[in-house]
Coordinates of C-alpha atoms in Angstrom, one line a residue:
Chain B
M969 CA 62.6 65.1 -79.3
S970 CA 60.7 64.5 -82.5
V971 CA 60.3 61.2 -84.3
E972 CA 60.5 61.2 -88.1
L973 CA 59.7 58.5 -90.7
V974 CA 63.2 57.2 -91.9
A975 CA 62.2 54.3 -94.2
P976 CA 59.8 54.3 -97.2
G977 CA 56.1 53.8 -96.5
C978 CA 53.9 51.3 -98.3
E979 CA 52.4 51.8 -101.7
V980 CA 48.6 51.5 -102.0
L981 CA 47.4 48.8 -104.4
N982 CA 43.7 49.1 -103.9
L983 CA 41.6 51.7 -102.0
S984 CA 38.5 49.7 -100.9
P985 CA 39.3 47.3 -99.4
L986 CA 42.6 49.0 -98.6
V987 CA 45.4 46.8 -99.9
I988 CA 49.0 47.9 -99.5
E989 CA 52.3 46.5 -100.7
N990 CA 54.2 44.5 -98.1
V991 CA 57.7 44.3 -99.5
K992 CA 60.2 41.9 -98.0
D993 CA 63.9 42.7 -98.2
Y994 CA 66.0 40.6 -95.9
F995 CA 68.3 37.6 -95.9
H996 CA 68.7 34.5 -93.8
V997 CA 71.8 32.5 -93.2
H998 CA 71.8 28.7 -93.4
T999 CA 74.1 26.2 -91.9
Y1000 CA 74.7 22.7 -93.3
G1001 CA 76.0 21.6 -89.9
G1002 CA 77.2 18.0 -89.9
L1003 CA 76.5 17.6 -93.6
T1004 CA 79.2 20.2 -94.5
R1005 CA 81.5 17.5 -95.9
F1006 CA 78.9 16.6 -98.5
F1007 CA 78.8 20.1 -99.9
E1008 CA 82.6 20.5 -99.6
G1009 CA 82.9 17.3 -101.5
L1010 CA 81.0 18.6 -104.5
R1011 CA 83.6 21.3 -105.0
A1012 CA 86.3 18.5 -105.2
S1013 CA 84.1 16.4 -107.6
R1014 CA 83.5 13.9 -104.8
L1015 CA 80.1 12.3 -104.0
L1016 CA 80.0 11.6 -100.3
G1017 CA 77.4 9.6 -98.5
T1018 CA 77.1 8.2 -95.0
R1019 CA 76.9 4.7 -93.7
C1020 CA 76.1 3.3 -90.3
T1021 CA 79.0 1.7 -88.4
N1022 CA 76.9 -0.1 -85.9
R1023 CA 77.1 -3.8 -86.6
A1024 CA 73.8 -4.5 -84.9
C1025 CA 72.0 -2.0 -87.1
E1026 CA 69.7 -3.4 -89.9
E1027 CA 70.9 -0.9 -92.5
H1028 CA 74.4 -1.1 -93.9
R1029 CA 73.9 0.6 -97.3
I1030 CA 74.9 4.1 -98.1
W1031 CA 72.6 7.0 -97.4
L1032 CA 72.6 9.7 -100.0
P1033 CA 71.4 12.4 -99.1
P1034 CA 73.7 11.8 -96.2
R1035 CA 72.6 11.9 -92.6
A1036 CA 74.7 12.7 -89.5
Y1037 CA 72.9 10.1 -87.4
C1038 CA 71.5 6.7 -88.6
P1039 CA 67.7 6.9 -88.5
D1040 CA 67.5 3.2 -87.6
C1041 CA 69.8 3.2 -84.6
L1042 CA 70.6 6.9 -84.0
R1043 CA 74.4 6.3 -83.9
P1044 CA 76.7 8.8 -85.7
M1045 CA 77.5 7.7 -89.3
E1046 CA 80.8 7.5 -91.2
W1047 CA 81.5 9.3 -94.5
V1048 CA 82.1 7.1 -97.6
E1049 CA 82.4 7.6 -101.3
A1050 CA 79.2 6.9 -103.2
P1051 CA 79.3 5.6 -106.8
Q1052 CA 79.3 8.3 -109.4
R1053 CA 77.6 6.1 -112.1
G1054 CA 74.0 5.0 -111.9
E1055 CA 70.7 5.2 -113.6
I1056 CA 67.5 7.3 -113.8
F1057 CA 64.8 5.8 -111.6
T1058 CA 62.2 8.5 -112.5
H1059 CA 62.1 11.9 -114.0
T1060 CA 60.0 15.0 -114.8
T1061 CA 60.7 18.2 -116.7
V1062 CA 60.1 21.4 -114.8
E1063 CA 58.4 23.9 -117.1
Y1064 CA 57.0 26.4 -114.5
P1065 CA 59.2 26.4 -111.4
G1066 CA 58.5 28.4 -108.3
S1067 CA 60.2 31.7 -107.5
N1068 CA 63.9 31.5 -106.6
F1069 CA 64.7 28.7 -109.1
K1070 CA 68.3 29.2 -110.2
L1071 CA 68.4 27.0 -113.3
S1072 CA 67.1 27.5 -116.8
T1073 CA 63.9 25.8 -117.9
P1074 CA 62.8 23.3 -119.2
C1075 CA 64.8 21.5 -116.6
P1076 CA 64.7 17.7 -116.3
L1077 CA 64.6 16.6 -112.6
I1078 CA 65.6 13.0 -111.9
S1079 CA 65.7 10.5 -109.1
V1080 CA 68.9 8.5 -109.2
S1081 CA 69.5 4.8 -108.4
L1082 CA 73.0 4.0 -107.3
E1083 CA 74.4 0.6 -106.5
G1084 CA 74.8 0.0 -102.8
V1085 CA 72.9 3.2 -101.9
C1086 CA 69.5 2.7 -100.1
T1087 CA 68.0 6.0 -101.2
K1088 CA 67.2 7.6 -104.6
M1089 CA 68.5 11.1 -104.5
M1090 CA 66.7 13.9 -106.3
S1091 CA 68.9 15.8 -108.8
Y1092 CA 68.8 17.1 -112.4
L1093 CA 70.0 16.0 -115.8
K1094 CA 72.3 18.6 -117.1
D1095 CA 72.4 17.4 -120.7
G1096 CA 70.1 15.2 -122.7
R1097 CA 66.6 13.9 -122.5
P1098 CA 65.7 11.8 -119.4
E1099 CA 64.4 8.3 -119.6
I1100 CA 63.7 5.7 -116.9
G1101 CA 66.7 3.3 -116.8
M1102 CA 69.1 5.7 -118.6
K1103 CA 72.7 5.3 -117.6
I1104 CA 74.1 8.4 -116.1
R1105 CA 77.2 9.8 -114.4
A1106 CA 77.8 12.6 -111.9
W1107 CA 78.7 16.1 -112.9
F1108 CA 80.0 18.7 -110.5
R1109 CA 79.8 22.5 -110.7
T1110 CA 83.3 23.2 -109.6
E1111 CA 83.5 26.6 -111.3
N1112 CA 81.2 29.3 -109.8
P1113 CA 79.7 26.9 -107.4
T1114 CA 76.3 27.8 -105.8
H1115 CA 77.2 25.9 -102.6
T1116 CA 73.8 24.3 -102.9
I1117 CA 72.6 20.9 -104.2
L1118 CA 72.6 22.5 -107.7
D1119 CA 76.4 21.9 -107.7
L1120 CA 75.6 18.2 -108.3
A1121 CA 74.0 17.1 -111.6
W1122 CA 74.1 14.1 -113.9
V1123 CA 74.9 13.6 -117.6
P1124 CA 74.4 10.6 -119.9
A1125 CA 77.1 8.0 -119.2
Chain Y
M322 CA 61.6 2.3 -90.0
I323 CA 61.2 -0.6 -92.4
T324 CA 60.2 -3.3 -90.0
F325 CA 57.5 -2.9 -87.3
G326 CA 58.0 -3.6 -83.6
E327 CA 55.2 -4.9 -81.4
G328 CA 54.0 -1.5 -80.3
N329 CA 54.1 0.2 -83.7
L330 CA 50.9 -1.1 -85.1
R331 CA 48.7 -0.8 -82.0
I332 CA 45.2 0.2 -83.0
P333 CA 44.4 3.6 -81.5
R334 CA 41.4 3.8 -79.1
F335 CA 39.4 6.8 -77.9
G336 CA 38.8 6.8 -74.1
K337 CA 35.3 7.8 -74.8
P338 CA 33.3 8.3 -78.0
V339 CA 33.9 11.5 -80.0
Y340 CA 31.1 13.3 -82.0
I341 CA 31.0 16.0 -84.6
V342 CA 28.0 18.2 -84.2
A343 CA 28.4 21.1 -86.7
G344 CA 30.4 22.4 -89.6
G345 CA 30.9 25.6 -91.5
M346 CA 33.0 27.3 -94.1
T347 CA 33.5 30.3 -96.2
D348 CA 33.6 30.2 -99.9
F349 CA 37.1 29.8 -101.4
R350 CA 38.7 32.2 -103.7
K351 CA 42.0 32.8 -105.5
T352 CA 42.1 36.2 -103.9
Y353 CA 40.0 37.4 -101.0
P354 CA 41.0 41.0 -100.1
E355 CA 37.5 41.8 -98.9
K356 CA 38.0 39.8 -95.7
A357 CA 40.8 39.6 -93.2
T358 CA 41.9 36.2 -92.0
E359 CA 40.1 36.4 -88.7
E360 CA 36.9 37.5 -90.4
L361 CA 37.1 34.4 -92.6
A362 CA 37.5 32.2 -89.5
A363 CA 34.6 34.0 -87.8
E364 CA 32.3 33.3 -90.8
A365 CA 33.2 29.6 -90.8
L366 CA 32.5 29.3 -87.1
N367 CA 29.4 31.3 -87.4
M368 CA 28.0 29.0 -90.0
A369 CA 28.9 26.0 -87.8
S370 CA 27.2 27.4 -84.7
L371 CA 24.3 29.2 -86.3
E372 CA 23.3 27.2 -89.4
N373 CA 23.6 23.6 -88.2
D374 CA 20.3 23.4 -86.3
L375 CA 22.1 23.4 -82.9
K376 CA 19.7 23.4 -80.0
V377 CA 21.5 26.3 -78.3
S378 CA 21.9 30.0 -79.2
M379 CA 25.3 31.4 -80.2
P380 CA 26.0 32.9 -76.8
E381 CA 25.0 29.7 -75.1
F382 CA 27.2 27.7 -77.5
K383 CA 30.2 29.9 -76.7
R384 CA 29.7 29.3 -73.0
L385 CA 29.9 25.6 -73.5
V386 CA 33.3 25.6 -75.3
N387 CA 36.3 24.6 -73.2
F388 CA 39.2 24.2 -75.6
C389 CA 40.0 25.2 -79.2
V390 CA 42.3 23.8 -81.9
Y391 CA 43.5 25.9 -84.9
S392 CA 44.9 24.8 -88.2
Q393 CA 47.1 26.9 -90.5
F394 CA 49.8 25.4 -92.7
A395 CA 52.4 28.2 -93.3
D396 CA 53.1 31.4 -91.4
H397 CA 54.8 32.5 -94.7
F398 CA 51.5 33.0 -96.5
G399 CA 49.6 35.1 -94.1
D400 CA 52.8 36.8 -92.8
Q401 CA 51.5 36.6 -89.3
L402 CA 53.2 34.4 -86.8
L403 CA 50.9 33.2 -84.0
A404 CA 47.9 33.9 -86.3
A405 CA 45.9 31.5 -84.1
A406 CA 46.2 33.9 -81.2
R407 CA 44.7 36.6 -83.4
V408 CA 41.9 34.3 -84.5
H409 CA 41.2 33.0 -81.0
D410 CA 40.9 36.6 -79.8
A411 CA 38.6 37.5 -82.7
L412 CA 36.4 34.5 -82.0
G413 CA 36.1 35.7 -78.4
F414 CA 37.5 32.5 -76.8
D415 CA 40.1 34.1 -74.6
P416 CA 41.1 33.0 -71.9
L417 CA 40.3 29.4 -72.9
G418 CA 43.3 27.2 -73.8
N419 CA 44.1 26.5 -77.5
F420 CA 46.9 25.2 -79.7
E421 CA 47.7 25.4 -83.4
V422 CA 48.6 22.3 -85.3
K423 CA 51.1 22.2 -88.2
T424 CA 51.6 19.1 -90.4
G425 CA 51.8 20.7 -93.9
G426 CA 48.9 19.8 -96.2
A427 CA 47.5 17.4 -93.5
T428 CA 47.3 20.2 -91.0
G429 CA 43.5 20.2 -91.1
G430 CA 43.2 16.4 -90.5
H431 CA 45.7 16.5 -87.7
A432 CA 43.9 19.5 -86.1
V433 CA 40.7 17.3 -86.0
L434 CA 42.8 14.5 -84.6
A435 CA 44.1 16.8 -81.8
G436 CA 40.6 18.0 -81.0
A437 CA 39.4 14.4 -81.0
M438 CA 42.2 13.5 -78.6
A439 CA 41.1 16.3 -76.3
V440 CA 37.5 15.1 -76.3
A441 CA 38.3 11.3 -76.1
S442 CA 40.5 11.8 -73.1
G443 CA 38.0 13.8 -71.2
Y444 CA 40.3 16.9 -71.2
A445 CA 37.5 18.8 -73.0
D446 CA 33.9 18.2 -74.0
V447 CA 33.2 20.9 -76.6
V448 CA 36.0 21.8 -79.0
P449 CA 35.8 24.0 -82.1
V450 CA 38.5 23.2 -84.7
V451 CA 39.0 26.1 -87.1
G452 CA 41.4 26.2 -90.0
W453 CA 42.3 28.7 -92.7
E454 CA 44.9 29.8 -95.2
R455 CA 45.5 33.1 -96.7
M456 CA 47.4 32.3 -99.9
D457 CA 46.6 35.5 -101.8
E458 CA 49.3 37.8 -100.5
V459 CA 51.8 36.5 -103.0
S460 CA 52.0 35.5 -106.6
T461 CA 51.3 31.9 -107.6
R462 CA 55.1 31.4 -108.3
Q463 CA 56.0 32.8 -104.9
G464 CA 53.3 30.6 -103.3
N465 CA 54.8 27.5 -105.0
S466 CA 58.1 28.5 -103.7
Y467 CA 56.7 28.9 -100.1
I468 CA 55.1 25.5 -100.4
A469 CA 58.3 24.0 -101.6
S470 CA 60.1 25.3 -98.6
A471 CA 58.2 22.5 -96.8
A472 CA 60.4 20.1 -98.8
C473 CA 63.9 19.4 -97.6
K474 CA 65.8 22.7 -98.0
N475 CA 69.2 21.1 -98.3
F476 CA 68.4 18.4 -100.9
E477 CA 65.1 19.2 -102.6
S478 CA 63.7 22.7 -102.5
E479 CA 66.3 24.2 -104.8
L480 CA 65.4 21.6 -107.4
G481 CA 62.4 23.4 -108.8
W482 CA 60.8 25.2 -105.8
M483 CA 57.7 23.3 -106.9
Y484 CA 55.8 20.5 -105.3
A485 CA 54.1 19.6 -108.5
S486 CA 57.5 18.6 -109.8
Y487 CA 58.1 16.4 -106.8
Y488 CA 54.7 14.7 -107.4
A489 CA 55.5 14.5 -111.1
L490 CA 58.6 12.3 -110.3
M491 CA 56.3 9.9 -108.5
A492 CA 53.7 10.2 -111.2
Q493 CA 56.2 9.3 -114.0
R494 CA 57.3 6.2 -112.1
Y495 CA 53.7 5.2 -111.3
L496 CA 52.9 5.4 -115.0
Y497 CA 56.0 3.4 -115.9
E498 CA 55.1 0.6 -113.4
N499 CA 51.3 0.6 -114.1
Q500 CA 50.5 1.9 -117.6
V501 CA 47.6 4.2 -116.8
P502 CA 46.1 5.9 -119.9
R503 CA 46.1 9.8 -119.7
E504 CA 42.4 9.6 -120.4
T505 CA 41.9 7.9 -117.0
L506 CA 43.8 10.6 -115.2
A507 CA 41.8 13.2 -117.1
K508 CA 38.5 11.6 -115.9
I509 CA 39.5 12.5 -112.2
T510 CA 39.9 16.2 -112.8
V511 CA 36.9 16.3 -115.1
K512 CA 34.8 14.7 -112.4
N513 CA 36.0 16.9 -109.5
H514 CA 35.6 20.1 -111.5
R515 CA 32.1 19.0 -112.5
Y516 CA 31.1 18.3 -108.9
A517 CA 32.6 21.7 -108.0
C518 CA 29.9 23.3 -110.2
S519 CA 27.2 22.2 -107.7
S520 CA 28.9 23.9 -104.7
P521 CA 28.6 27.6 -103.8
F522 CA 31.9 27.3 -101.9
S523 CA 34.0 26.3 -105.0
Q524 CA 36.8 28.4 -106.4
N525 CA 37.1 26.7 -109.8
P526 CA 33.9 25.1 -111.1
M527 CA 34.4 24.0 -114.7
K528 CA 32.7 21.8 -117.1
L529 CA 35.7 20.2 -118.8
T530 CA 36.1 17.6 -121.4
E531 CA 38.8 14.9 -121.3
Q532 CA 40.1 16.3 -124.5
E533 CA 40.6 19.8 -122.9
V534 CA 42.6 18.1 -120.1
L535 CA 44.7 16.1 -122.5
E536 CA 45.5 19.3 -124.5
N537 CA 46.3 21.3 -121.4
K538 CA 49.8 22.7 -120.9
M539 CA 52.3 20.8 -118.7
V540 CA 53.5 22.2 -115.4
S541 CA 55.9 19.3 -115.0
D542 CA 55.3 16.3 -117.1
P543 CA 53.2 14.2 -116.8
L544 CA 51.1 16.7 -114.8
S545 CA 49.2 19.5 -116.6
F546 CA 47.8 22.6 -115.0
L547 CA 44.3 21.1 -114.8
E548 CA 45.7 18.1 -113.0
C549 CA 47.1 20.3 -110.1
C550 CA 45.2 21.5 -107.1
L551 CA 44.2 25.1 -106.5
M552 CA 45.7 27.7 -104.3
S553 CA 43.0 29.3 -102.2
T554 CA 42.0 31.7 -99.5
G555 CA 39.2 30.8 -97.0
A556 CA 38.4 29.0 -93.8
A557 CA 36.5 26.0 -92.4
A558 CA 35.3 25.0 -88.9
L559 CA 34.0 21.9 -87.1
V560 CA 32.6 21.5 -83.6
L561 CA 33.6 18.3 -81.7
A562 CA 31.9 17.1 -78.5
D563 CA 31.6 14.1 -76.2
E564 CA 28.4 12.1 -76.2
A565 CA 26.5 14.0 -73.5
M566 CA 27.3 17.4 -75.1
A567 CA 26.7 16.1 -78.6
F568 CA 23.1 15.2 -77.9
K569 CA 22.6 18.4 -75.9
L570 CA 23.7 20.4 -78.9
T571 CA 22.1 18.5 -81.8
D572 CA 19.6 15.8 -82.8
R573 CA 21.8 14.6 -85.5
P574 CA 25.4 14.1 -84.2
V575 CA 27.8 12.1 -86.3
R576 CA 30.3 9.9 -84.6
L577 CA 34.0 10.2 -85.4
A578 CA 34.5 6.4 -85.5
A579 CA 38.2 6.8 -86.2
I580 CA 40.9 9.3 -87.1
C581 CA 44.4 7.9 -87.5
S582 CA 47.7 9.3 -88.6
G583 CA 50.6 7.9 -90.6
T584 CA 53.9 9.4 -91.8
H585 CA 56.7 8.8 -94.1
T586 CA 60.1 10.4 -94.9
L587 CA 59.9 14.0 -96.0
R588 CA 62.1 13.2 -99.0
T589 CA 60.6 10.7 -101.4
A590 CA 64.2 9.7 -102.0
D591 CA 64.6 8.1 -98.6
R592 CA 61.8 5.5 -98.9
R593 CA 63.4 2.2 -98.6
P594 CA 61.7 -1.0 -99.9
M595 CA 59.7 -3.0 -97.3
A596 CA 57.0 -5.6 -97.2
V597 CA 53.6 -4.3 -98.2
L598 CA 51.6 -3.4 -95.0
R599 CA 48.4 -5.4 -95.9
L600 CA 45.0 -4.0 -95.0
P601 CA 42.6 -6.4 -93.1
H602 CA 40.6 -7.2 -96.3
E603 CA 43.7 -8.0 -98.5
P604 CA 44.5 -11.7 -98.8
E605 CA 47.8 -12.9 -97.5
N606 CA 49.3 -13.8 -100.9
L607 CA 47.9 -10.7 -102.8
Y608 CA 51.4 -9.2 -103.3
R609 CA 53.4 -12.4 -103.4
D610 CA 54.4 -11.9 -107.0
R611 CA 54.6 -8.1 -106.9
K612 CA 57.3 -7.0 -109.4
W613 CA 58.1 -3.5 -108.0
D614 CA 59.5 -2.3 -104.7
W615 CA 57.0 -1.1 -102.2
P616 CA 56.3 1.7 -101.4
G617 CA 58.8 3.0 -103.9
F618 CA 57.6 6.1 -105.6
S619 CA 54.2 4.8 -106.5
A620 CA 52.6 4.3 -103.1
F621 CA 52.2 6.4 -99.9
L622 CA 53.1 4.4 -96.8
A623 CA 51.7 7.2 -94.7
T624 CA 48.3 6.8 -96.3
R625 CA 48.4 3.0 -96.0
M626 CA 49.4 3.3 -92.3
A627 CA 46.6 5.7 -91.6
A628 CA 44.1 3.5 -93.4
Y629 CA 45.4 0.3 -91.7
L630 CA 44.8 1.9 -88.3
A631 CA 41.6 3.7 -89.1
Y632 CA 39.8 0.7 -90.6
Q633 CA 40.6 -1.4 -87.6
M634 CA 39.7 1.4 -85.2
A635 CA 36.3 1.9 -86.9
G636 CA 35.7 -1.9 -87.4
I637 CA 35.7 -1.7 -91.2
G638 CA 36.3 -4.9 -93.0
N639 CA 36.1 -3.8 -96.7
P640 CA 36.1 -0.1 -97.3
L641 CA 34.5 -0.3 -100.8
E642 CA 31.5 -2.2 -99.4
E643 CA 31.2 -0.4 -96.1
L644 CA 31.8 3.3 -96.8
D645 CA 29.2 5.4 -98.6
L646 CA 31.3 8.3 -99.6
L647 CA 34.9 9.5 -99.6
E648 CA 36.8 12.7 -99.7
T649 CA 40.4 12.3 -100.9
H650 CA 43.2 14.8 -100.9
D651 CA 43.2 15.1 -104.7
A652 CA 46.1 17.4 -105.0
F653 CA 47.1 15.8 -108.3
T654 CA 45.3 13.4 -110.5
I655 CA 47.8 10.6 -110.2
S656 CA 48.2 10.9 -106.5
D657 CA 44.5 10.3 -106.3
I658 CA 44.9 6.9 -108.0
Q659 CA 47.8 6.1 -105.7
T660 CA 45.5 6.9 -102.8
Y661 CA 42.7 4.6 -104.0
E662 CA 45.3 1.8 -103.8
D663 CA 46.8 2.9 -100.4
I664 CA 43.3 2.8 -98.8
G665 CA 42.5 -0.5 -100.4
L666 CA 39.8 0.3 -102.9
R667 CA 41.8 -1.7 -105.4
P668 CA 45.0 -3.7 -105.0
Y669 CA 48.3 -1.9 -105.8
G670 CA 48.7 -1.4 -109.5
R671 CA 44.9 -1.4 -110.2
G672 CA 43.8 1.9 -108.8
R673 CA 42.7 3.1 -112.2
E674 CA 39.8 0.7 -112.1
F675 CA 38.2 2.6 -109.3
I676 CA 37.6 5.6 -111.6
E677 CA 37.2 3.7 -114.8
S678 CA 34.5 1.5 -113.3
G679 CA 32.3 4.5 -112.4
E680 CA 32.5 3.6 -108.7
A681 CA 34.0 7.0 -107.8
Y682 CA 30.9 8.9 -109.1
L683 CA 27.6 9.7 -107.5
G684 CA 25.5 6.6 -108.1
G685 CA 28.6 4.4 -108.0
K686 CA 29.7 2.3 -105.1
L687 CA 31.8 4.9 -103.4
P688 CA 31.2 8.5 -104.6
T689 CA 34.5 10.4 -104.2
N690 CA 35.1 14.2 -103.8
L691 CA 31.5 15.3 -104.3
S692 CA 32.7 18.5 -102.7
G693 CA 34.8 19.2 -105.9
G694 CA 38.0 18.4 -104.0
L695 CA 41.3 20.2 -104.2
L696 CA 41.2 20.2 -107.9
G697 CA 37.8 21.9 -108.3
A698 CA 36.7 23.4 -105.0
M699 CA 39.6 24.6 -102.9
H700 CA 43.0 24.1 -101.3
A701 CA 43.3 26.7 -98.6
V702 CA 45.8 24.4 -96.9
G703 CA 45.0 24.8 -93.2
A704 CA 41.3 24.7 -94.0
T705 CA 41.4 21.7 -96.4
G706 CA 41.3 18.7 -94.0
I707 CA 38.5 20.4 -92.1
F708 CA 36.5 21.3 -95.2
Q709 CA 36.6 17.7 -96.3
I710 CA 35.2 16.5 -92.9
V711 CA 32.5 19.3 -93.0
E712 CA 31.3 18.0 -96.4
V713 CA 31.2 14.4 -95.1
L714 CA 29.4 15.5 -92.0
W715 CA 26.7 17.3 -94.0
Q716 CA 26.2 14.3 -96.3
L717 CA 25.8 12.0 -93.3
Q718 CA 23.3 14.5 -91.7
D719 CA 21.4 14.5 -95.0
K720 CA 22.1 18.3 -95.2
W721 CA 23.9 18.5 -98.6
A722 CA 21.0 20.4 -100.1
K723 CA 20.7 22.8 -97.2
F724 CA 24.2 24.0 -97.7
H725 CA 24.7 23.6 -101.5
A726 CA 21.3 23.9 -103.2
D727 CA 19.9 27.0 -101.5
P728 CA 20.0 30.0 -103.8
K729 CA 20.6 32.3 -100.8
M730 CA 23.9 30.4 -100.0
W731 CA 25.1 31.2 -103.6
E732 CA 24.0 34.9 -103.2
R733 CA 25.9 35.2 -100.0
F734 CA 29.1 34.6 -102.0
G735 CA 28.0 36.9 -104.9
K736 CA 27.1 33.9 -107.1
V737 CA 23.9 32.7 -108.8
M738 CA 22.9 29.1 -108.3
P739 CA 23.2 27.4 -111.6
G740 CA 19.9 26.1 -113.2
D741 CA 21.5 22.7 -113.9
I742 CA 22.8 22.1 -110.3
E743 CA 23.2 18.4 -109.6
N744 CA 21.7 16.9 -106.4
L745 CA 24.9 15.4 -104.9
Q746 CA 23.3 14.1 -101.7
V747 CA 24.3 10.5 -101.3
P748 CA 21.0 8.7 -100.5
N749 CA 21.0 7.3 -97.0
A750 CA 24.7 7.9 -96.4
R751 CA 25.7 6.2 -93.2
R752 CA 29.5 6.2 -93.2
G753 CA 32.1 8.4 -94.9
A754 CA 35.8 8.9 -94.9
A755 CA 38.2 11.8 -95.5
I756 CA 42.0 11.7 -96.2
S757 CA 44.2 14.7 -95.3
H758 CA 47.6 14.5 -96.8
A759 CA 50.9 16.5 -96.7
G760 CA 54.1 16.7 -98.6
T761 CA 54.7 13.8 -101.0
G762 CA 53.0 11.8 -98.3
S763 CA 54.9 12.9 -95.3
H764 CA 51.8 13.1 -93.0
V765 CA 48.4 11.6 -93.7
T766 CA 45.2 11.2 -91.6
M767 CA 42.2 9.1 -92.4
A768 CA 39.0 10.1 -90.6
I769 CA 35.9 7.8 -90.6
L770 CA 32.6 9.4 -89.7
E771 CA 29.4 7.4 -88.9
R772 CA 25.9 8.5 -88.5
A773 CA 25.1 8.2 -84.8

């Protein structure tokens, strides 16, 4: 029996101190679990949030991003349609994103205020220049979806 | 949680007093291939045990230790899971118990909190707390991507893979609500880079002008490169002890009067409006006519919570009057202004006055980030919260010059002490505070140190 090297070795980047390449080449899987309906919804141009059904709970507004369980009373939540028109609460324009960013830059990020929703979801403005208070409507990437949050964007209303 | 129950605001107590007896650190660099992680940790602990005038030798010191706490932010960076086991082994502490703490950017602060809990409970009486980060194995872009994987991976990370952008969303809103001139923001980074020039540990000492900051390229508007913290490699260490051991080890122990923790939702998006949690020195009607939601995107509830608890635990009425120096987690210029408000140096909306008034400078009422901070000195994440407390410790022990103004310390790191080094020792400093901060305010600790 003799053992051979069957995968490539490491490239040397510097001799002293010895610094070698440490290449990563693997993939993870990721489950959306109980939030699957939200991401399914995007493909059907639906914006789905969740709402607590417990009458005794102090929060009855819609959560978006959705949650499987109400953080106030820990009861399971129900799915509801969230409004698809709202306004920009705040914004920035990404010039130098981190690795793995899948959109072109400059890319305006926005936080979205929606009537009846207790949260201010982060998203991006697909067209136009962002301003605080600007009226916007939802846009869905139904063709070539990424199956990520990038399938939801907003455009001037 | 948007309303508090009766148990939620209980002021923490230590079962017995907790002291800090020694501190140490490496210098901080963008890349540090000359030294492996466990070597950096050993150097920081060596400085703590050998150069802080302890009354025992290194072998004696090691024989007194009974528990260790380690602090590293992200296994991604060093690509070594259970790095703490490797460090613990390298420091020769096996088979003593240890654990590693992970709370993002506030990991250092929480590691000190964990060590303090061990001492305060009587579980241990001599506890080294050692933190590090090795951020130089990947490019800056990949590093930003790793850091952004601490954001919500379903709903945030894909949107930029960049924490500066998540802060920029808060910054834009803060500026909309409070109209802070860019010149004021520039002053913060000019100040901290300048103080970094007087520290041999600093990664990025720079003598900047406000104009250079104003003309700097944007990373994500309104934040420019010079307004964003560093990415560093290095380590820092502290030694905690109970009262008996503290006085056995040193003539100049510093008491950890308080260290308290607060949190808020990982996603800034999920922060629902609530009543302002008032600090003890804020009058009842201070926010009666407040126009904007609180905390919204312009305040950090986690910081306010930590300060609310820490001031009462330490018996501080008015921080601006009763603290002599402060280290904030100045990850970004604007988040520093938000922090001034959260910890009550000014009411909400008026944080800019703290820097504009000159109070934040040496010679002012509450000199802030004399270490150079995260903008000028370092942000080796797992080390950061410990680094800040080491700097406060040395100030309270009147040892700033010993560690910063000795030419040999500069030579150790291959540097020459500048001829125009500023003496940044705060005269007669008795009480100092340090803020350790994670995410867009997901975890925060406030530590208050007092000369014993």
